[in-house]
XYZ file of C-alpha atoms in Angstrom:
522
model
C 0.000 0.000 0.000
C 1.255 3.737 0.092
C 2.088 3.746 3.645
C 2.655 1.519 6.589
C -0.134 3.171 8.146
C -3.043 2.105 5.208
C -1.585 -1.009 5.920
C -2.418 -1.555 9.309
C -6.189 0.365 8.910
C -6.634 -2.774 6.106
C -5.400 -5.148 8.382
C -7.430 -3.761 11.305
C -10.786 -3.868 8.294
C -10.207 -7.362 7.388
C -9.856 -8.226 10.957
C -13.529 -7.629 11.519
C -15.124 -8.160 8.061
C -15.986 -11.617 6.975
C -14.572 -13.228 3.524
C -16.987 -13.442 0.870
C -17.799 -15.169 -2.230
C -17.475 -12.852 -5.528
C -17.168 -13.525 -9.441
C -13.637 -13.543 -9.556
C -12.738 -14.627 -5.759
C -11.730 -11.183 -5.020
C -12.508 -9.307 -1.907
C -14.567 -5.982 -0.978
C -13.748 -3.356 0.996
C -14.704 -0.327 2.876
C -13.511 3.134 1.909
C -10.284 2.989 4.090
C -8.216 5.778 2.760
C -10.319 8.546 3.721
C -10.554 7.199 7.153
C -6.720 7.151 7.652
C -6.531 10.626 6.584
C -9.070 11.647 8.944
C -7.855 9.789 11.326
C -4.380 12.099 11.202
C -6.302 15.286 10.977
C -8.940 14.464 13.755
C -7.686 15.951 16.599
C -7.258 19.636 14.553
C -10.452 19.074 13.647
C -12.633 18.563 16.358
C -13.871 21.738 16.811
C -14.008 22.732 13.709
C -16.688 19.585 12.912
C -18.903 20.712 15.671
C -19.276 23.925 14.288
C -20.239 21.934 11.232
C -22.617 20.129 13.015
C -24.706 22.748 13.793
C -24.435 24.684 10.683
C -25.932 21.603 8.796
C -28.600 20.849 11.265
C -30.247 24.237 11.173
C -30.085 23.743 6.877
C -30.169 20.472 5.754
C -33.033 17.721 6.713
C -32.673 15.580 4.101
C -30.166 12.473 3.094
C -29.234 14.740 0.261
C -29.216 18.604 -0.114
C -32.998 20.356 -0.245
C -33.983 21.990 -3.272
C -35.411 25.776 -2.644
C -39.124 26.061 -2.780
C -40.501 29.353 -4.564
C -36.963 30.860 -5.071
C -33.239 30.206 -4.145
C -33.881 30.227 -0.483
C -32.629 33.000 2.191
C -28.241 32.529 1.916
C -28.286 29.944 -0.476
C -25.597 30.624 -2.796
C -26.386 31.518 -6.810
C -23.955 28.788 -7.660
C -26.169 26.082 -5.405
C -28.802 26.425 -7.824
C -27.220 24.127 -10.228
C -26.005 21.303 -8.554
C -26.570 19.547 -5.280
C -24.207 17.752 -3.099
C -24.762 14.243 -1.669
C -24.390 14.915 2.047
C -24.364 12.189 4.469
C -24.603 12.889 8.288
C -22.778 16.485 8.830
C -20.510 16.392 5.692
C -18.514 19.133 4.670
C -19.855 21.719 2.719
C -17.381 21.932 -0.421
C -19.719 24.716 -2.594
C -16.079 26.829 -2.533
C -13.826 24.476 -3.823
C -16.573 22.889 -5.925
C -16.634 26.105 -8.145
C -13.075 27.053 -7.716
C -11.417 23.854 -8.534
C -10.799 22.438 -12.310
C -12.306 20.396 -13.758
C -10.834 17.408 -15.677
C -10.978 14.007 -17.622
C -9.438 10.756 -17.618
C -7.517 11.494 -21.182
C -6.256 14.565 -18.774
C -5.041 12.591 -16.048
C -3.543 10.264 -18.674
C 0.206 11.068 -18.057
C -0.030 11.969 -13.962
C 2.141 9.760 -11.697
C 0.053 10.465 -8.825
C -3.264 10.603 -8.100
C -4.843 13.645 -8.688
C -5.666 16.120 -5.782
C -7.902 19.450 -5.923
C -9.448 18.546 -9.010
C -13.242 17.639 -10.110
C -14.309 15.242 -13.061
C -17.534 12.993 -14.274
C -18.119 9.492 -12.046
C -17.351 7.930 -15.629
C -13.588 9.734 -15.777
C -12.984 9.039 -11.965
C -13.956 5.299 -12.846
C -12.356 5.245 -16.153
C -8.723 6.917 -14.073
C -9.051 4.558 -11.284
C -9.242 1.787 -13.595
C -7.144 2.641 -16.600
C -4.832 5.281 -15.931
C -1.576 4.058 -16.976
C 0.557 4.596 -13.959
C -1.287 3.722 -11.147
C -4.845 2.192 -12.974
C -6.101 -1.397 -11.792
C -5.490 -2.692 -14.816
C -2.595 -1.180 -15.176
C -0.876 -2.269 -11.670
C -2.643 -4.645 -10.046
C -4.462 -7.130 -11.991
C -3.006 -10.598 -12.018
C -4.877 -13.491 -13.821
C -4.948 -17.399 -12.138
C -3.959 -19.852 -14.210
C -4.314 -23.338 -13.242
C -1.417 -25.176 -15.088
C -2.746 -27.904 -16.567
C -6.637 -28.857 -17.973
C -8.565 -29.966 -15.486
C -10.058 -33.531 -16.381
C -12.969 -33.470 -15.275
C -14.229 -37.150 -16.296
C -12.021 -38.027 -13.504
C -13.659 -35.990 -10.961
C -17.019 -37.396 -8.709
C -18.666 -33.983 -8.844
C -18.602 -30.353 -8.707
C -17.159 -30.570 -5.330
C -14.333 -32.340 -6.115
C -13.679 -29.622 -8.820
C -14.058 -26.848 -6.575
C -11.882 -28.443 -3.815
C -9.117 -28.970 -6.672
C -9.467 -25.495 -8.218
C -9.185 -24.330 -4.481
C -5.900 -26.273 -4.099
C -4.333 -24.602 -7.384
C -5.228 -21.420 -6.702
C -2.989 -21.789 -3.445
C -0.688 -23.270 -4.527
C -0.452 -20.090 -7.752
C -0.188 -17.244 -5.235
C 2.244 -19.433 -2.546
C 4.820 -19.643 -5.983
C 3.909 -15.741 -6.265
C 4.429 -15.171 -3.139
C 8.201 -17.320 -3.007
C 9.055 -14.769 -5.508
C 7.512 -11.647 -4.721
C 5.061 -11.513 -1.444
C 2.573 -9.141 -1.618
C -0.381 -8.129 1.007
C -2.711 -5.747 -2.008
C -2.086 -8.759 -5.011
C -5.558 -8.785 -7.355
C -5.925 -12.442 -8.840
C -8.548 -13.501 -10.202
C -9.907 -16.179 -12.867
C -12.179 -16.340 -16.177
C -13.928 -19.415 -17.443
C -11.388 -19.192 -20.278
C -8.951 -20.479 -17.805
C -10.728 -22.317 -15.604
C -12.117 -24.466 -18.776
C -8.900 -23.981 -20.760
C -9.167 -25.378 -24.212
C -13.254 -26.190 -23.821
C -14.270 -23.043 -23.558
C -11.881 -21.598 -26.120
C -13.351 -24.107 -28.742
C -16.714 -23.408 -28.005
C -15.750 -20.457 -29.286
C -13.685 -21.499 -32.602
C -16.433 -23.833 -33.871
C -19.169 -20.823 -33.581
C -16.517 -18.526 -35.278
C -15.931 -21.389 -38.101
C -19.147 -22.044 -38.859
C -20.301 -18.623 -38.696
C -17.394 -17.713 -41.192
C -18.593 -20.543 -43.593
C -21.881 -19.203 -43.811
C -21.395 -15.768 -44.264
C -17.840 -14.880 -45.947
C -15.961 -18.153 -46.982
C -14.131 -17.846 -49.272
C -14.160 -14.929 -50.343
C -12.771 -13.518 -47.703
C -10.375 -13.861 -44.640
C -11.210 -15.432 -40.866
C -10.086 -11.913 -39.029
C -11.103 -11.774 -35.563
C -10.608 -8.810 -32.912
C -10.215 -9.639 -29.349
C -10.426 -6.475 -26.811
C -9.538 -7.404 -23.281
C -7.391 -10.560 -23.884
C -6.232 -11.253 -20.466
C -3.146 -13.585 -20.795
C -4.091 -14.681 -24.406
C -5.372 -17.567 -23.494
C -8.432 -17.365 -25.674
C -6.301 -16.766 -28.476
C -4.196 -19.738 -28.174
C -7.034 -22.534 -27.520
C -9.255 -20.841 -30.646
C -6.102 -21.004 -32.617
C -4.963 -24.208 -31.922
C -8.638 -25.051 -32.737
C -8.681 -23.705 -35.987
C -4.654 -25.632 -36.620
C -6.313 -28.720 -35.574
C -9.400 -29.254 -37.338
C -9.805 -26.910 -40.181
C -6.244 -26.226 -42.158
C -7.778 -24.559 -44.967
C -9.681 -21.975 -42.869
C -6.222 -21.820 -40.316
C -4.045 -20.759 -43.629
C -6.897 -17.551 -44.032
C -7.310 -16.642 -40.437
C -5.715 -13.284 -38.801
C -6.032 -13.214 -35.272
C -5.740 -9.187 -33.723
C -5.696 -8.230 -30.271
C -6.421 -4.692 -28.905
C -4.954 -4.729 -25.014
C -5.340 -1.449 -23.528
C -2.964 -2.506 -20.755
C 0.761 -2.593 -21.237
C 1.046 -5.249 -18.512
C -1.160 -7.615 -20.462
C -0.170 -6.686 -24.136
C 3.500 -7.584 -22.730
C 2.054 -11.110 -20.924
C 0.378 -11.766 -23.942
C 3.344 -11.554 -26.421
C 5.110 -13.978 -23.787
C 1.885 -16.281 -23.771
C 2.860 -16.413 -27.893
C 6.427 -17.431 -27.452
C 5.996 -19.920 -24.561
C 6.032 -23.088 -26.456
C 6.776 -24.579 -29.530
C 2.728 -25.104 -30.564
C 2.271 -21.319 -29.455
C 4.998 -20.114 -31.580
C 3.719 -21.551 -34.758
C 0.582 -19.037 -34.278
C 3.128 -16.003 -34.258
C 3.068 -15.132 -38.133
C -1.198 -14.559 -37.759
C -1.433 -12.914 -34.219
C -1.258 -8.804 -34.033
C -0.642 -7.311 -30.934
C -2.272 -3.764 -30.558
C -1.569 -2.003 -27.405
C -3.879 0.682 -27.807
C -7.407 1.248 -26.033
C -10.280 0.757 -28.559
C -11.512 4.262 -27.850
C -8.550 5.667 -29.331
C -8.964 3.728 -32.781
C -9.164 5.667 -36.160
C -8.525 2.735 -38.620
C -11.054 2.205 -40.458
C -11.759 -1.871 -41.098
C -14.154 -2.385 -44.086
C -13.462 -6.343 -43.944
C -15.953 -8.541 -42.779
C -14.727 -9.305 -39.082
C -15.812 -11.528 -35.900
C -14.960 -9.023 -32.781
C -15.112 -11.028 -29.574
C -15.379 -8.987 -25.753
C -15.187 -10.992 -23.218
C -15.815 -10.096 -19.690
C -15.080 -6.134 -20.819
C -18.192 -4.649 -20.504
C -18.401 -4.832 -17.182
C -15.265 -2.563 -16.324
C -16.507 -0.371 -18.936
C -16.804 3.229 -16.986
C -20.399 4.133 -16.532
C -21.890 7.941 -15.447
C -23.852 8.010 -12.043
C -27.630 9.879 -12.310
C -29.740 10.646 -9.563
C -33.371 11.677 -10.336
C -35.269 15.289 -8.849
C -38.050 12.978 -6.716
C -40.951 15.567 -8.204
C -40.006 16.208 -11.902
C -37.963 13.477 -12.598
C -35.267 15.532 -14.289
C -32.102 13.729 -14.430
C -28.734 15.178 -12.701
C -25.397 14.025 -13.281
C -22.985 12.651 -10.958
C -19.808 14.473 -9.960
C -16.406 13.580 -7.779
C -14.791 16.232 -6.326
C -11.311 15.592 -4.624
C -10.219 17.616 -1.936
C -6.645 18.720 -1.543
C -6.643 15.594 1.164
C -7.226 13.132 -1.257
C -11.177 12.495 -0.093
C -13.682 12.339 -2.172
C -17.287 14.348 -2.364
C -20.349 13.420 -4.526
C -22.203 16.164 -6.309
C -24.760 16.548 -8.659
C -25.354 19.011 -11.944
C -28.371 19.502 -13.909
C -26.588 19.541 -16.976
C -26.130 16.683 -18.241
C -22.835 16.478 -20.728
C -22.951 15.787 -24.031
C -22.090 12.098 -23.410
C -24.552 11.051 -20.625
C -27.491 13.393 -21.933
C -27.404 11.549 -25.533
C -27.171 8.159 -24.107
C -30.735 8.798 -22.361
C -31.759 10.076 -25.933
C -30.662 6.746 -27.574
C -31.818 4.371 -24.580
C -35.326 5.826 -25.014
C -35.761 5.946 -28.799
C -34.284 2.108 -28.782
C -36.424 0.630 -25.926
C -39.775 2.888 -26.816
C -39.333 4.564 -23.457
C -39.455 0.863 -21.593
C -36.590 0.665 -19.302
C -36.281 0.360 -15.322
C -35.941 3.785 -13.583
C -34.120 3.915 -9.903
C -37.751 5.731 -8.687
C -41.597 4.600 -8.244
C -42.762 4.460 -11.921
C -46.105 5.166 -11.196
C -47.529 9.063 -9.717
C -48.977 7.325 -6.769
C -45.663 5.586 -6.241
C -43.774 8.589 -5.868
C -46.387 10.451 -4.000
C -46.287 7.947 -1.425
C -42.327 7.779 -1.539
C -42.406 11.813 -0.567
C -44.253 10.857 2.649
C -41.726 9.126 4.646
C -39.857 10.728 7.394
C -36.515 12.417 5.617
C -37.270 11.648 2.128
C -34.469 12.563 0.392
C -35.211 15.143 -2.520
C -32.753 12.926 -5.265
C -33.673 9.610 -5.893
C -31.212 6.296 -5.530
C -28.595 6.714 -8.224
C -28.816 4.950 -11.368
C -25.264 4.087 -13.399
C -26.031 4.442 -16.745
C -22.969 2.206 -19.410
C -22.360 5.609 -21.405
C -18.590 4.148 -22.463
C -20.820 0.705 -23.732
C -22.818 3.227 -25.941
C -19.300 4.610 -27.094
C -17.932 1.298 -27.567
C -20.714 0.183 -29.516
C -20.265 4.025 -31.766
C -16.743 2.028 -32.379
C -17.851 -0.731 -34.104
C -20.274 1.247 -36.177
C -17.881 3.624 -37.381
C -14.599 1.508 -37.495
C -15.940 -1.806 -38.321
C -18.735 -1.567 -40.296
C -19.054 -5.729 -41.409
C -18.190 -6.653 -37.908
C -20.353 -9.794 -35.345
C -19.867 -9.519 -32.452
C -20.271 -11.518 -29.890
C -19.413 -11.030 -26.188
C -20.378 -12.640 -22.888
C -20.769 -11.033 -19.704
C -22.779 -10.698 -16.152
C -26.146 -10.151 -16.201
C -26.073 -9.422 -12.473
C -23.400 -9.555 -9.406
C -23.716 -10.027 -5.816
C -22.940 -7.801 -3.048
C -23.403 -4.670 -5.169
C -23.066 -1.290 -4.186
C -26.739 1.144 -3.832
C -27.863 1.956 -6.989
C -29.473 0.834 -10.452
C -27.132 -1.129 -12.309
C -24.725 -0.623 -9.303
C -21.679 -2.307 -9.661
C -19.451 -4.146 -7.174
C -16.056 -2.594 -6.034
C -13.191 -4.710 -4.418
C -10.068 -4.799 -3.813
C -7.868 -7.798 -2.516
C -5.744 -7.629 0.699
C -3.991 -10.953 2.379
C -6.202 -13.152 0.335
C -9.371 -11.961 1.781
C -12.255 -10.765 0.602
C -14.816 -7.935 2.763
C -17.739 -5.973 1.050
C -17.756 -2.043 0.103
C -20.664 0.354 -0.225
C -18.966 3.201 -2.888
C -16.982 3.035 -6.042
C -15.010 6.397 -4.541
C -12.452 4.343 -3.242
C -8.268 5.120 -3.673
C -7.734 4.973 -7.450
C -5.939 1.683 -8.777
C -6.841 -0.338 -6.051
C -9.984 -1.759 -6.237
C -11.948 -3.860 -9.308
C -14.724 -1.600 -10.447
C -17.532 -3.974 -12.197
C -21.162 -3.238 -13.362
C -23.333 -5.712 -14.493
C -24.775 -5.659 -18.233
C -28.707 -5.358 -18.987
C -28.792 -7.178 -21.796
C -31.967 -6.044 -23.297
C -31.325 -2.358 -23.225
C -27.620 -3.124 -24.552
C -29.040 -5.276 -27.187
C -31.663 -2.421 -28.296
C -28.626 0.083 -28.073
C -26.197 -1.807 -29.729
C -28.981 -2.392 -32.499
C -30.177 1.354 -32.921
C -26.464 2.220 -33.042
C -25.255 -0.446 -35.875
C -28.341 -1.466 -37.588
C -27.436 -4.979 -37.025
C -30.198 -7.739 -35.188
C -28.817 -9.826 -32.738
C -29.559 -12.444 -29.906
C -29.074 -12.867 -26.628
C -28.868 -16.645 -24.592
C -27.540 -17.051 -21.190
C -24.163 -18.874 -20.693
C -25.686 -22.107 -20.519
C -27.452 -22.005 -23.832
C -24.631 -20.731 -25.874
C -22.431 -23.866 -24.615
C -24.845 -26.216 -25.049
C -25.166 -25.078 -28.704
C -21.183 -25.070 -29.006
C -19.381 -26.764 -26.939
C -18.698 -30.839 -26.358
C -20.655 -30.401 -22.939
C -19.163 -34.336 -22.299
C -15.665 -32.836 -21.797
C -16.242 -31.176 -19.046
C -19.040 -33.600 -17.503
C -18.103 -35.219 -13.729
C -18.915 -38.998 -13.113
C -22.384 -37.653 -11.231
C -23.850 -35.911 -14.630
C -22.820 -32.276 -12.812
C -21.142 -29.940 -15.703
C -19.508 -26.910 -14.210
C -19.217 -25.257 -17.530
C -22.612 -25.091 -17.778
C -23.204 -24.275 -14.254
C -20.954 -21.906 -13.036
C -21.854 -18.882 -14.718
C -25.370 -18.594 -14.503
C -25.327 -14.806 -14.260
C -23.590 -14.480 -17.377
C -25.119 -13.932 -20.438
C -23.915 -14.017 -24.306
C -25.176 -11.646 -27.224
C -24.004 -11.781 -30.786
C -24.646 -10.207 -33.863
C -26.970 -12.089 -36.602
């Protein structure tokens, strides 16, 4: 960690937070970096909070900050007509450096070393830096993917126990030979059914891609497939081999191209290329592109397969609360004190981004889609009548970098399919509408956390997918039908489900992801 002291506040965290099961066997955790800060200033500030105190008790009554009524209310600030602050119990009141600080974007904070400190941006660019950012990002950093040396057999095994209790075993005995070499307290591993089902899954995979290819463009033109988010390359390899083993003709047209926004990875995966003799042989169709997919200007006319595995989930999403009367949407903003802590506030106007993503979600779905508010007139009337009804409703987290992602493929490649498989919904989430789940790692033990304003690069940021509102953007966006099936389906339809059957019938390929689902283009 940055200091022995956030050290020893985790340790103290863990000590009385239970572990926890999570997609990829990571852990959750409270906000602790704030605390540790205000744990050093508390004792110059004690006085100063009571003051606080009763400053916020004669104006606020709310769990967020009260609109004014029939005008801007007696003292209230001409700036405070704009936005609103999320204030829970006694918070600071950061109106002054709210206006006075900059504001900036992830693309700013790009080439910073350090996290940045007096500075406001969008939720989506504080999720999109804490996850990205080259020098201290997640992704950048942390992240380190299991792999469980060789393919589990899984005829061998009685049941789904015996797989977990072997998978548990490996994944031991991975970080103890990570540990031997470099011991760390804040390592991020987790695993992806690529691995776990390493090469079943990965064909699965191939024969869609093959006999979609045969249908639609062989041979009169090439098998090129994108992969975004290519973890180790694994994937890659097992499709590839695939392709080697049971279709030459198709292998000798086939271009495999990777687009790794992470230097970490796009190194790993070169590696993952040159490990092995078989691997090797795949070097003269694999392309490498360490570039994020939001920066591409090439234009690809080809007809293409573009695969996204387990990517739109960390994809950054914007945070909008709802006015409880008119409905009118606000946008989420982070504001970081010179400190380092974070403050929540909201703007009622909406930027470009976020504001036409509501246009687009609307005109695709026909105005059907879940709201984070009582739907009906009645609903909200009676919501207004509780004791402290807060004047914002719960926030929603709307996939505005999806929307861009999917303005990507439209633009760039225009004969793309795609087809990508993600989480339909997560456990443990955060408050919220499509909230996501943030966690970090620390000792090998995992806690739950309530915010996704948590120190930048160390926590796992992830949001599940709707699938029929992404579908019906994704559609209005390309022009291209698709279909959706959950995890389960798509193997069933694709893979040799008999590989990966136990001696008591259980299948944990088909079983182990039930909250995932898989769309692809038609």
């Amino acid at each position: 960690m940055d200091s022995p002291v956030v050290t020893q506040l985790f340790r103290q965290l863990f000590r009385h937070h239970p572990t926890c099961q999570s997609r990829r066997n990571l852990v959750t955790l409270a906000t602790a970096l704030r605390d540790v800060r205000r744990q050093r200033q508390q004792h110059q500030r004690q006085q100063h909070s009571r003051q606080l105190q009763q400053h916020h008790q004669h104006h606020q009554h709310r769990s967020y900050a009260s609109r004014a009524r029939g005008g801007s209310g007696v003292g209230t600030p001409q700036a405070e007509k704009n936005w609103q602050q999320r204030t829970d119990i006694f918070q600071h009141d950061m109106s002054e450096e709210f206006q006075k600080y900059p504001m900036v974007t992830a693309m700013d904070l790009r080439g910073r070393k350090e996290r940045p400190r007096r500075v406001k941006m969008l939720m989506r660019d504080f999720i999109e830096d804490s996850l990205y950012n080259p020098n201290y990002g997640y992704f950048s950093k942390q992240v380190v993917i299991f792999t469980p040396g060789e393919s589990f057999d899984f005829p061998s095994l009685y049941d789904e126990l015996d797989f977990h209790a072997l998978l548990s075993r490996r994944y031991v005995e991975f970080e103890n030979s990570l540990d031997a070499v470099s011991p760390s307290d804040t390592r991020q591993l987790w695993y992806t059914p690529t691995e776990l089902f390493r090469p079943y899954y990965g064909e699965a995979i191939a024969r869609y891609l093959v006999a979609n290819y045969k249908l639609t463009a062989y041979p009169y033109h090439d098998l090129i497939i994108y992969e975004m988010g290519a973890g180790r390359g694994t994937l890659m390899l097992n499709i590839l081999d695939y392709i080697r083993a049971i279709d030459p003709a198709v292998y000798n047209r086939t271009k495999y191209k990777i687009i790794e926004i992470s230097t970490q990875l796009a190194t790993l995966q070169n590696s993952q290329l040159m490990q092995s003799f078989a691997a090797r042989g795949h070097a003269d169709k694999v392309e490498i592109i360490n570039q994020s997919i939001f920066d591409w200007t090439n234009p690809v006319p080809s007809p293409c397969f573009f695969l996204a595995f387990e990517v739109f989930d960390n994809f950054a999403h914007d945070m909008i609360r709802y006015d409880t009367e008119t409905q009118e949407p606000l946008q989420g903003m982070v504001l970081i004190d010179e400190n380092g802590d974070f403050y929540e506030f909201y703007t009622r106007h909406l930027d470009p981004v976020a504001a036409r993503y509501l246009r687009v979600r609307d005109a695709a779905t026909g105005g059907r889609y879940k709201v984070p508010y009582p739907s009906t007139r009645l609903g909200r009337w009676f919501a207004a009548q509780k004791p402290l009804a807060p004047n914002l409703s719960a926030p929603e987290y709307i996939p505005t970098r999806l929307m861009e992602f999917f303005d990507v493929l439209g633009r760039y490649f225009p004969a793309h399919r795609l087809l990508t498989s993600d989480f339909h919904s997560l456990p443990d989430a955060t408050k919220g509408l499509n909230a996501p789940i943030v966690q970090t790692r620390f000792q090998r033990r995992p806690v739950p956390v309530s915010t996704p304003l948590v120190h930048q690069g160390y926590f796992d940021i992830m949001f599940p997918t709707n699938f029929q509102t992404a579908e019906a953007t994704y559609q209005a966006i390309t022009g291209k039908l698709t279909r959706v099936l959950s995890h389960e389906e798509f193997m069933r339809s694709w893979a040799y489900v008999e590989d990966t059957e136990t001696q008591s019938g259980e299948t944990p390929l088909l079983t182990w992801y039930k909250n995932a689902s898989v769309l692809f283009t038609v």
